[in-house]
Short mmCIF file of C-alpha atoms in Angstrom, two decimals:
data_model
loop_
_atom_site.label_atom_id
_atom_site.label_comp_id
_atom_site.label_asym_id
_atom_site.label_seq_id
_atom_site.Cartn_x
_atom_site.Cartn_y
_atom_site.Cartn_z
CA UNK Z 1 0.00 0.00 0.00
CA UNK Z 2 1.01 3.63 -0.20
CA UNK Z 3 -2.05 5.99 -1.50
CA UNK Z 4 -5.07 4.04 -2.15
CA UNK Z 5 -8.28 5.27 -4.63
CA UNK Z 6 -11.47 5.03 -2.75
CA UNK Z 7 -14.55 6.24 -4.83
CA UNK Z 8 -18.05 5.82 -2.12
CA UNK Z 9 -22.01 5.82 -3.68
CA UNK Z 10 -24.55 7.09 -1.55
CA UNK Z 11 -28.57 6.45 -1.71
CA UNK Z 12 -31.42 7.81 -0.01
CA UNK Z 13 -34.99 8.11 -0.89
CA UNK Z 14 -35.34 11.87 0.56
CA UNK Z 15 -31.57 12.41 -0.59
CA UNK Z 16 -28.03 12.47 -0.11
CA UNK Z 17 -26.41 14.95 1.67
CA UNK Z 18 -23.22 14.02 2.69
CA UNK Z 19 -20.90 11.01 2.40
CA UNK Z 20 -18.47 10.56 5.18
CA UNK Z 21 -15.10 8.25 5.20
CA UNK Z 22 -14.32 6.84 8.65
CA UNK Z 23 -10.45 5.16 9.52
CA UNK Z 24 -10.61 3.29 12.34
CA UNK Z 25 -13.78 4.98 13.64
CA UNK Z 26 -12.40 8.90 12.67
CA UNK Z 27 -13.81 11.07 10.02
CA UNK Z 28 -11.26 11.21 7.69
CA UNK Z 29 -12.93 12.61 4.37
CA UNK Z 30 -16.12 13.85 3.73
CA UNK Z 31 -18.02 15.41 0.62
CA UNK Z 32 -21.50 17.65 0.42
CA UNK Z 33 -24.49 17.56 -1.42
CA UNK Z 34 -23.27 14.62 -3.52
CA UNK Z 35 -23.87 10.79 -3.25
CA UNK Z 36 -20.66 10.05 -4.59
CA UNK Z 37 -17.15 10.95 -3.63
CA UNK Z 38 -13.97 10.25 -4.85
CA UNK Z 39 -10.71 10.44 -2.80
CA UNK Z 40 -7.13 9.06 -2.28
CA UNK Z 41 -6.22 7.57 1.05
CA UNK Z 42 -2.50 8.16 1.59
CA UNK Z 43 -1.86 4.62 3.88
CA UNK Z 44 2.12 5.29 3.35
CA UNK Z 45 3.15 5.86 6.99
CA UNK Z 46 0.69 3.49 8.67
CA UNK Z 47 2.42 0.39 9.66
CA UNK Z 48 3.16 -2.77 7.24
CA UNK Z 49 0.79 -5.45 8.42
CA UNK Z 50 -1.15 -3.25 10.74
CA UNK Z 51 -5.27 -3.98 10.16
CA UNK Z 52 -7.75 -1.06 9.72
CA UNK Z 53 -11.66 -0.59 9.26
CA UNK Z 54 -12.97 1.58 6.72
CA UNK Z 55 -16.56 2.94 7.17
CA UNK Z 56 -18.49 4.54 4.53
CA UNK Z 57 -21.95 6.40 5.88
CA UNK Z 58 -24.50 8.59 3.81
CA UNK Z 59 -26.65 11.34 5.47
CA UNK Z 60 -29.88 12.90 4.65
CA UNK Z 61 -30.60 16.86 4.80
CA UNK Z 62 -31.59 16.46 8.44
CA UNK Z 63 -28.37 14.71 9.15
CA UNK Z 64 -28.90 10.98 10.20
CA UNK Z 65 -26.75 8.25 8.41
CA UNK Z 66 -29.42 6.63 6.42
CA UNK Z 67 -26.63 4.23 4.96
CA UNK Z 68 -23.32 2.36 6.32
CA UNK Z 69 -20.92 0.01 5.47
CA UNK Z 70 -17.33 -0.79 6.37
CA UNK Z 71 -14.38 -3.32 5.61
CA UNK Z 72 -11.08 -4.02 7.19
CA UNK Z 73 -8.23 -3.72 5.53
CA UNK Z 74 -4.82 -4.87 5.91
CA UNK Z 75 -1.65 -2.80 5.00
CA UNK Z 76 1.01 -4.30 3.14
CA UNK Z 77 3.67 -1.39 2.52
CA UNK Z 78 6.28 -4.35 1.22
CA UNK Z 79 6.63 -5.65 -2.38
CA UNK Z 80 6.11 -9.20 -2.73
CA UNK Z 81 9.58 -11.01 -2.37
CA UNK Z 82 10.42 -15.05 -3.03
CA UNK Z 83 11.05 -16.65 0.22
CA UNK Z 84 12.04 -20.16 -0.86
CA UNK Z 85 13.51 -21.92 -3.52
CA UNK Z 86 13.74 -25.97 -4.17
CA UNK Z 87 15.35 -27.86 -6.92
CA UNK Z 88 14.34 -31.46 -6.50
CA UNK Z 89 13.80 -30.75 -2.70
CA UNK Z 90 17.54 -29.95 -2.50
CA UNK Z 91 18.59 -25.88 -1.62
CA UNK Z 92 17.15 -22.65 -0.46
CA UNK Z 93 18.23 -19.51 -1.68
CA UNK Z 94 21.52 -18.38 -0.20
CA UNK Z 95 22.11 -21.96 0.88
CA UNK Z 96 25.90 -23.26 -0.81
CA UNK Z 97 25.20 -24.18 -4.86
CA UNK Z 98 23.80 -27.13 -6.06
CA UNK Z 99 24.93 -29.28 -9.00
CA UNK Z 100 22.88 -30.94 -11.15
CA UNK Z 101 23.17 -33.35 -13.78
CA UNK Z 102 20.54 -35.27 -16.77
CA UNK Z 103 16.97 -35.53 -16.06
CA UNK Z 104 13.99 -33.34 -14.96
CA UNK Z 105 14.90 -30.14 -12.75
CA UNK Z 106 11.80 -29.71 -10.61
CA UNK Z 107 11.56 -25.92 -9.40
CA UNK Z 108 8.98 -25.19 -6.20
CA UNK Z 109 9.23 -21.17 -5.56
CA UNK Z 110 7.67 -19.70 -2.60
CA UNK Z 111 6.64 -16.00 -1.95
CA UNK Z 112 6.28 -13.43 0.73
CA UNK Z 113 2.37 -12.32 -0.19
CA UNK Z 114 -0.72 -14.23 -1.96
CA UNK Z 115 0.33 -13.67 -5.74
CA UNK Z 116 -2.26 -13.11 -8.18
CA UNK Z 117 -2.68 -16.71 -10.10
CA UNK Z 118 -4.21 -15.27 -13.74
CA UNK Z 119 -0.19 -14.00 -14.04
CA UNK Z 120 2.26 -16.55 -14.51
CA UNK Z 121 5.34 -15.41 -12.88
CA UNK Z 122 8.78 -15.20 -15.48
CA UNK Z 123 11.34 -18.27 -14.63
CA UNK Z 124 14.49 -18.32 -16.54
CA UNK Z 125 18.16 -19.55 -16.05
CA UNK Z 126 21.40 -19.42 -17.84
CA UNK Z 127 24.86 -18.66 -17.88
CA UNK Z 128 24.93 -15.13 -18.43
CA UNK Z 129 23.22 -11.74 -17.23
CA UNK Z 130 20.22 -11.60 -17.70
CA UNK Z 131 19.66 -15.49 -17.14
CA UNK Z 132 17.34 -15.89 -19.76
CA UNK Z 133 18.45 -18.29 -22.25
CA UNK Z 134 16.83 -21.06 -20.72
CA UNK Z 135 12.85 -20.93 -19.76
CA UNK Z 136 10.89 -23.03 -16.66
CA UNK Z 137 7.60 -23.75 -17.74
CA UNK Z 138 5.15 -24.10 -14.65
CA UNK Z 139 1.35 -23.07 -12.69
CA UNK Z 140 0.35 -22.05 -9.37
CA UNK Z 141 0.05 -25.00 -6.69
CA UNK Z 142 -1.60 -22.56 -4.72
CA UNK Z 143 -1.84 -18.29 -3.90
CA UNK Z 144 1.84 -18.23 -2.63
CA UNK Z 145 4.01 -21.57 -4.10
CA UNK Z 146 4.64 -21.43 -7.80
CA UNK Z 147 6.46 -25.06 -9.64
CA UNK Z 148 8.04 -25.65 -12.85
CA UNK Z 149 10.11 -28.25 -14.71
CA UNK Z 150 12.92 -28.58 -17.28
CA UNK Z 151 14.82 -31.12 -18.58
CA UNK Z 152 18.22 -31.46 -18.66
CA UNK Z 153 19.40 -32.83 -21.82
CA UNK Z 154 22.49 -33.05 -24.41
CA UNK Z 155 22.06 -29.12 -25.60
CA UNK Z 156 21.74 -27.76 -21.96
CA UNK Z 157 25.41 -25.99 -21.46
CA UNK Z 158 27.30 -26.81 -18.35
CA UNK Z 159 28.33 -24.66 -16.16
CA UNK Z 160 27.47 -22.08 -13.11
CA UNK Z 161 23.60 -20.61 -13.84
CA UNK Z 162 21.76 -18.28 -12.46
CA UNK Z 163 17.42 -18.96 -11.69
CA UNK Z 164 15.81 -15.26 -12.61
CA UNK Z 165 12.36 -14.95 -11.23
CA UNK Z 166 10.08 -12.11 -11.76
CA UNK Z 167 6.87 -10.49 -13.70
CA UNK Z 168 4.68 -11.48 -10.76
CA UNK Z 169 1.84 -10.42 -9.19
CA UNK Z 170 0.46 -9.85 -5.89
CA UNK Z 171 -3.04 -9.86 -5.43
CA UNK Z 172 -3.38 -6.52 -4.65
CA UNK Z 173 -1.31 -5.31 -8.04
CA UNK Z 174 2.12 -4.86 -6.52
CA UNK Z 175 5.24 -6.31 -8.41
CA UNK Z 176 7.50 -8.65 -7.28
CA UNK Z 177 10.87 -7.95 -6.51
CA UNK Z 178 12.77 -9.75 -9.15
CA UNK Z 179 15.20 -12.42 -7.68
CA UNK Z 180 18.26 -13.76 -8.78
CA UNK Z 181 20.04 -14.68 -5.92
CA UNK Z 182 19.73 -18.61 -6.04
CA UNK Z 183 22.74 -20.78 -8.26
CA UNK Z 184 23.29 -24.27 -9.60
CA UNK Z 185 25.25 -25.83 -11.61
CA UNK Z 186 25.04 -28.06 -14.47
CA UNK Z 187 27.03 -31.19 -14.92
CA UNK Z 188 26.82 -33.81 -17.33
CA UNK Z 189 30.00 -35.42 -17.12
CA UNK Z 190 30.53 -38.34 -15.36
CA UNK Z 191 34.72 -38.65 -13.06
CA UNK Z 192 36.91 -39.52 -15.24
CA UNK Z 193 39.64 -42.43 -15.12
CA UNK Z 194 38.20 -44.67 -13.23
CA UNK Z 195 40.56 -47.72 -11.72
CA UNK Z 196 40.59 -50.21 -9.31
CA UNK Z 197 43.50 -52.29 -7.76
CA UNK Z 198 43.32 -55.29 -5.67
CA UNK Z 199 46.80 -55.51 -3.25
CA UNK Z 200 48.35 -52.81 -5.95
CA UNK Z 201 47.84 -54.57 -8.83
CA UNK Z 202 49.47 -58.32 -7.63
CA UNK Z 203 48.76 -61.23 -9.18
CA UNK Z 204 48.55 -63.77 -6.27
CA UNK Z 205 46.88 -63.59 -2.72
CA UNK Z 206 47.12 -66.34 -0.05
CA UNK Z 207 44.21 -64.31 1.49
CA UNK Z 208 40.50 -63.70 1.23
CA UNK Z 209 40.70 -60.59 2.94
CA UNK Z 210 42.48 -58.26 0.54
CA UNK Z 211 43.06 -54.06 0.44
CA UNK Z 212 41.45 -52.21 -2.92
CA UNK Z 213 42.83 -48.73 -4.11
CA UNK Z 214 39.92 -46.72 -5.84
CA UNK Z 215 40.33 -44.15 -8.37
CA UNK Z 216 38.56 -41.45 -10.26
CA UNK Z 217 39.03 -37.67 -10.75
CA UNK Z 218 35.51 -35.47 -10.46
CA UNK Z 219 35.53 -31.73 -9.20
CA UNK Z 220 32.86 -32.25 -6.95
CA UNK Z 221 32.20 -34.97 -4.18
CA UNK Z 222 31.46 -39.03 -5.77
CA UNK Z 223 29.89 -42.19 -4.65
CA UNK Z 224 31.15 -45.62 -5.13
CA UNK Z 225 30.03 -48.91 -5.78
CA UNK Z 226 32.03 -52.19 -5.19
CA UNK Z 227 30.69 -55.78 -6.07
CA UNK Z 228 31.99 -58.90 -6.94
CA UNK Z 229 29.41 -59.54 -9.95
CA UNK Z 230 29.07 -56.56 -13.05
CA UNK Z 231 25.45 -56.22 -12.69
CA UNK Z 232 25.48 -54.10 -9.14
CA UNK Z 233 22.44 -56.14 -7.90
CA UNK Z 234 21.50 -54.80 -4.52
CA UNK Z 235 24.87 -53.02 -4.08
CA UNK Z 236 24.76 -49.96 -2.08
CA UNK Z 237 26.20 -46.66 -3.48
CA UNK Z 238 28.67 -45.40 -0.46
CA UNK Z 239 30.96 -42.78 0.27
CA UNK Z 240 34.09 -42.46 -1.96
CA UNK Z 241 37.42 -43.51 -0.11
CA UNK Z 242 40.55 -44.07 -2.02
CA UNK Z 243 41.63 -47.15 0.17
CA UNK Z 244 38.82 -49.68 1.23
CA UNK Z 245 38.84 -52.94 2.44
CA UNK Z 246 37.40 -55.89 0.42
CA UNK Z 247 36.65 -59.58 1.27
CA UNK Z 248 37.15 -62.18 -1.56
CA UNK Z 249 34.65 -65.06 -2.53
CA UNK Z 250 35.83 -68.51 -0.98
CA UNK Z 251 37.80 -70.74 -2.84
CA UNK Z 252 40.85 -71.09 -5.09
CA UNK Z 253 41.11 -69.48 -8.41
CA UNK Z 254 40.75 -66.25 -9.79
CA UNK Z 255 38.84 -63.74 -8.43
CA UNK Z 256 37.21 -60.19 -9.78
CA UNK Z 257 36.09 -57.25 -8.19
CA UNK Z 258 33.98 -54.54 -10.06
CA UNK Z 259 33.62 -50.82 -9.28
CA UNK Z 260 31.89 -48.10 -10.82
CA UNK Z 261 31.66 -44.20 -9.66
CA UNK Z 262 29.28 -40.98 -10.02
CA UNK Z 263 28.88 -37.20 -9.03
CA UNK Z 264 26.46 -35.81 -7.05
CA UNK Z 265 25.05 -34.90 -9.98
CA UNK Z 266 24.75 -38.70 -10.65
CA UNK Z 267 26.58 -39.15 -13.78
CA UNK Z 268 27.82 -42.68 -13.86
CA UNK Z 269 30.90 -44.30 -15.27
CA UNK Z 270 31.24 -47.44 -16.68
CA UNK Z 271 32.71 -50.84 -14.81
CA UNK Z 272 35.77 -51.00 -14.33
CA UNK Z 273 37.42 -54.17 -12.89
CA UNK Z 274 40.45 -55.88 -11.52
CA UNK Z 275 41.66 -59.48 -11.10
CA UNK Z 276 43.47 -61.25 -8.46
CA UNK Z 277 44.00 -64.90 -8.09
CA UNK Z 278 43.72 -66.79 -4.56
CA UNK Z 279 46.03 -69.36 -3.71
CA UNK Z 280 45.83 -70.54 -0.04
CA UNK Z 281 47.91 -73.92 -0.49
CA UNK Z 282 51.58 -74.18 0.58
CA UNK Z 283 54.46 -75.01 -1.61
CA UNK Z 284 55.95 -78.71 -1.21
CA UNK Z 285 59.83 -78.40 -0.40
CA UNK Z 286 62.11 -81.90 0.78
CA UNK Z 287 65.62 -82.29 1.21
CA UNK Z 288 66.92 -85.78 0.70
CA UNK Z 289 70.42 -84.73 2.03
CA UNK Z 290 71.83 -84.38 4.89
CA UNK Z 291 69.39 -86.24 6.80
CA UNK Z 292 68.19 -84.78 9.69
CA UNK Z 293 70.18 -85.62 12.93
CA UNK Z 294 73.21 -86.67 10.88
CA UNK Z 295 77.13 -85.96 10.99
CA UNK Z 296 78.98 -84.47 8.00
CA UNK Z 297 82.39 -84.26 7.36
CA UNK Z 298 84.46 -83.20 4.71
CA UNK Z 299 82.48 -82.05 1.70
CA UNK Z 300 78.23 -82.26 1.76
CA UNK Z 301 75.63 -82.48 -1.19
CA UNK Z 302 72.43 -80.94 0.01
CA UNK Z 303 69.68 -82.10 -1.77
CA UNK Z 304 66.61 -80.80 -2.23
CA UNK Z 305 62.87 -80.54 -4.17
CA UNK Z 306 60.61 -77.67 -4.22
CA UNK Z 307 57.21 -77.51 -6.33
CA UNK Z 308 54.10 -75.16 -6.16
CA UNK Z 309 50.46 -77.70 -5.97
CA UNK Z 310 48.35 -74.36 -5.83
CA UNK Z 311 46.85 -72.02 -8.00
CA UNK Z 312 49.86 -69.61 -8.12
CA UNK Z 313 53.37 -70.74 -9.38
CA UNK Z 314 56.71 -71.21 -7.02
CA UNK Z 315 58.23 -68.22 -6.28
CA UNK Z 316 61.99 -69.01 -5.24
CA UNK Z 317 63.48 -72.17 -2.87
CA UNK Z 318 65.92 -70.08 -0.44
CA UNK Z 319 68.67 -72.07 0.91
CA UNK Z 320 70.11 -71.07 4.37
CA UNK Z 321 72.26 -72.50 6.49
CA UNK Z 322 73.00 -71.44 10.28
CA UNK Z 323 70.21 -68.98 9.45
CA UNK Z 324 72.33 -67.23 6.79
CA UNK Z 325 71.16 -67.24 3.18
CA UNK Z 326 73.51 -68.59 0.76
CA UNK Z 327 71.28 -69.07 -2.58
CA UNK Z 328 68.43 -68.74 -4.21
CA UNK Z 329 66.93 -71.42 -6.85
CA UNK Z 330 63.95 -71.94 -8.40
CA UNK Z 331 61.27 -74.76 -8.77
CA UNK Z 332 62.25 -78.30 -9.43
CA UNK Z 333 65.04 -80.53 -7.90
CA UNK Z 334 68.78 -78.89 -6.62
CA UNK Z 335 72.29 -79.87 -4.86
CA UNK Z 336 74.98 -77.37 -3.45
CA UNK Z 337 77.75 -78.42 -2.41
CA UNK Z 338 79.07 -77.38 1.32
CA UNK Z 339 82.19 -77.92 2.60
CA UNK Z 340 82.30 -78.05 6.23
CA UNK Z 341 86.33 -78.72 6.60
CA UNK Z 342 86.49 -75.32 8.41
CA UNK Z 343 83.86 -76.20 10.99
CA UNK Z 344 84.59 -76.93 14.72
CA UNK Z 345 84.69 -81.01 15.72
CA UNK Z 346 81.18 -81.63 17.53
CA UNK Z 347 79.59 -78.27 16.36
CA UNK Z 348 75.50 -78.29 15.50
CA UNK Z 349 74.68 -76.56 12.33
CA UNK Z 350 71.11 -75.76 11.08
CA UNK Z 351 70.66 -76.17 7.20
CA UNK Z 352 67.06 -75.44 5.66
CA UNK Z 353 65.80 -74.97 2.52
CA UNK Z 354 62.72 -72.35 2.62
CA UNK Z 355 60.13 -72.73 -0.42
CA UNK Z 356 57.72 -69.45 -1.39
CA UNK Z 357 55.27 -69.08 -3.91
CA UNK Z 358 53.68 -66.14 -5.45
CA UNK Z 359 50.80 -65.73 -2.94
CA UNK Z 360 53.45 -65.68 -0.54
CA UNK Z 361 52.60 -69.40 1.07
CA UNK Z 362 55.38 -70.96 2.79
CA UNK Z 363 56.84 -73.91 3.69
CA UNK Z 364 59.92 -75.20 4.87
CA UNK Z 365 62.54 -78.51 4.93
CA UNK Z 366 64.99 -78.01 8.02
CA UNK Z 367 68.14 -80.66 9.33
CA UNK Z 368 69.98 -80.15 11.94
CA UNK Z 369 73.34 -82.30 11.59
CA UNK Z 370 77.10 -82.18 14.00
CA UNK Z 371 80.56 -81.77 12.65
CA UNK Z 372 82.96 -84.47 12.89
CA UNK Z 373 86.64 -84.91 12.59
CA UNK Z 374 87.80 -85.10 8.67
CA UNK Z 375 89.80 -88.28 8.01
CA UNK Z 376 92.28 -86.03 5.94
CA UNK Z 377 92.96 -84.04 9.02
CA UNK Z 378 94.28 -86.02 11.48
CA UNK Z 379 97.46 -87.26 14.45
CA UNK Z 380 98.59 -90.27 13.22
CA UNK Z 381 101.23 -92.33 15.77
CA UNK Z 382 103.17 -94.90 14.48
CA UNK Z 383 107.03 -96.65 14.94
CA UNK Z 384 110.05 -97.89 13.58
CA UNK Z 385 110.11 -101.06 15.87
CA UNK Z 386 108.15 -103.52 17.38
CA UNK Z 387 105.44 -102.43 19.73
CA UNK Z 388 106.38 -102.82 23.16
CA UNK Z 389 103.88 -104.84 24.78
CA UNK Z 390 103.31 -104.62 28.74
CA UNK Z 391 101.52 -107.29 31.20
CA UNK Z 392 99.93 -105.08 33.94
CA UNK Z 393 98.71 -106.19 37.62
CA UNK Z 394 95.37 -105.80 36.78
CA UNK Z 395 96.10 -108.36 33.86
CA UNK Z 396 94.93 -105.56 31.09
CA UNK Z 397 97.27 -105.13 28.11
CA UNK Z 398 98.19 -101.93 26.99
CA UNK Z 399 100.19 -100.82 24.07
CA UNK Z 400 102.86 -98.49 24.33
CA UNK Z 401 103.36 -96.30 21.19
CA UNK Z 402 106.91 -94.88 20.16
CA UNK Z 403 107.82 -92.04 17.91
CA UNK Z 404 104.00 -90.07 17.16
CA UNK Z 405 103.88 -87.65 14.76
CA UNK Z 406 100.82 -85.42 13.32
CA UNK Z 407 100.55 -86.14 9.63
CA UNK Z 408 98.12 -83.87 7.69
CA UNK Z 409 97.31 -84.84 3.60
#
């Protein structure tokens, strides 16, 4: 409001001689020898929202009201203003910006004041000032909520827009405020380079329980889904995580894992996958020589086997001895020769042979074998004459050596 037109007609069968305007129960206009009167009511400084009653009366020539009527009114001093914007249920104006991607954009627009339905209010978006490259077609739900549609499609730019809403009507004839203060944003690409890894790309596992490294690039947050079939069926959509942990199906053999990504504005990639094969049985390993428990002397062949019954293949037979690596062969049968002339008379010495495949099963052969004297290294005694031979009391012979000497070959 601001100055209203009031025009009043009076009637009386003797005559009209006066018409009187009452505000709030105080003459505030009046108009002789005339039934009608036309005015303007200047409402500007009364309060916004403030209620008032409006009293029209008609007197005769001996001055009784031979007519009345009245009306409240209510003052609304403010322009109508939008108070809330949706997009699919998701944002208010001023709220941070919302991206959308393919599919119908569903607009629900809310104002301050009952709008006049017979005048469709002006929705348009776009890139550019002044936002109106792209229309919102749409009715009245009701005297203050306004929706519209549009659908996103292959010609719809991408991009930061702007939602311009005005051309409105109140139901008392005042303009709305034109709005442009709510922004979305367009995307119709889906993250790009999608990639999955199971235990960074390795062939083998010995375990069901394995570690998965997820990747895709998007500028804006993304979902995930993992499964172990390419169809999806019943797989949740969860938060993205780079690292996640991942449980194989049972059983040997070769195993898949499927993931696929999208934006919040739920463009989708396609599959991607990786393979891993599981291998939970041990490698075979024996070593046929030295037997466990055994002396050496001298020079030793070890002996040994080393095969791979699983899924995977045999990785390397590692042959220590004393718990010090000396060399590493692969599958199939081996012999190293040791020489154990250096070692101490009576020492214990550990030799084992330690077979790993890819999936990183183990198994090991292990004997633990003593150190004797070498017959090439030894104090020989002998003489020139006879052996002296001795009778003892105790009746026990005993030889008596002459002329020892240490003879090493």
């Amino acid at each position: 409001f601001g100055e209203v037109a009031i025009r009043a007609l009076g009637e009386d069968d003797v005559g009209v001689a006066r018409i009187e305007l009452l505000v709030d129960g105080e003459l505030h206009n009046s108009v002789d020898n005339s039934n009608e009167m036309d005015f303007i009511w200047d409402a500007s400084a009364l309060e916004d929202g403030s209620t008032h009653q409006l009293e029209l009366r008609a007197l005769d020539e001996a001055g009784n009201p031979s007519a009345s009527t009245s009306i409240a009114v209510t003052i609304s001093q403010r322009l109508p203003v939008v108070t809330s914007i949706a997009v699919n249920g998701d944002g208010e104006a001023g709220e941070e910006l919302s991206i959308f991607g393919p599919g119908g954009l569903n607009f629900e627009i809310g104002f301050s004041k009952e709008m006049d339905q017979e005048v469709n209010p002006t929705v348009t978006f776009g890139l550019l000032s002044p936002f109106d490259q792209i229309s919102v077609t749409g009715a009245w739900r009701n005297a203050t909520t306004w929706t519209g549609s549009f659908t996103v499609g292959a010609e719809t730019q991408e991009g930061e827009h702007t939602l311009h809403i005005g051309g409105a009507l109140s139901i008392i004839g005042q303009n709305l405020e034109v709005d442009e203060s709510f922004q979305f944003r367009i995307d119709r690409t889906p993250p790009d380079a999608p990639r999955v890894s199971i235990e960074g790309g390795r062939t083998f596992t010995n375990s069901v329980e394995v570690a998965l490294t997820l990747e895709a690039e998007d500028d804006s947050p993304m979902e995930v889904q993992v499964s172990s079939e390419p169809t999806f069926t019943g797989v949740a959509w969860e938060t993205f995580q780079q690292d996640r942990a991942w449980s194989l199906e049972p059983g040997e053999g070769n195993k898949q894992v499927f993931v696929r990504f999208r934006d919040v504005a739920g463009n989708l990639t396609q599959a991607v996958s990786d393979n891993i094969t599981l291998d939970t049985i041990r490698p075979q390993v024996q070593m046929t020589n030295p037997p466990d428990g055994g002396s050496i002397a001298d020079e030793v062949t070890i002996s040994f086997t080393g095969e791979d019954p699983g899924e995977g293949q045999l990785a390397e037979l590692l042959l220590s001895i004393d718990e010090v690596s000396v060399q590493v062969f692969g599958a199939g049968e081996h012999e190293y020769l040791w020489d154990v002339t250096g070692l101490a008379d009576g020492s214990e010495h550990t030799v084992q042979v330690t077979a790993r495949d890819a999936a990183g099963n183990q198994a090991l052969a292990t004997a633990t074998v003593d150190s004797t004297a070498s017959a090439a290294n030894s104090t020989t005694c002998f003489s020139s004459e006879p052996l002296a031979i001795t009778k003892t009391s105790n009746v026990t012979w005993a030889l008596r050596e002459t002329n020892c000497t240490e003879r090493t070959s």
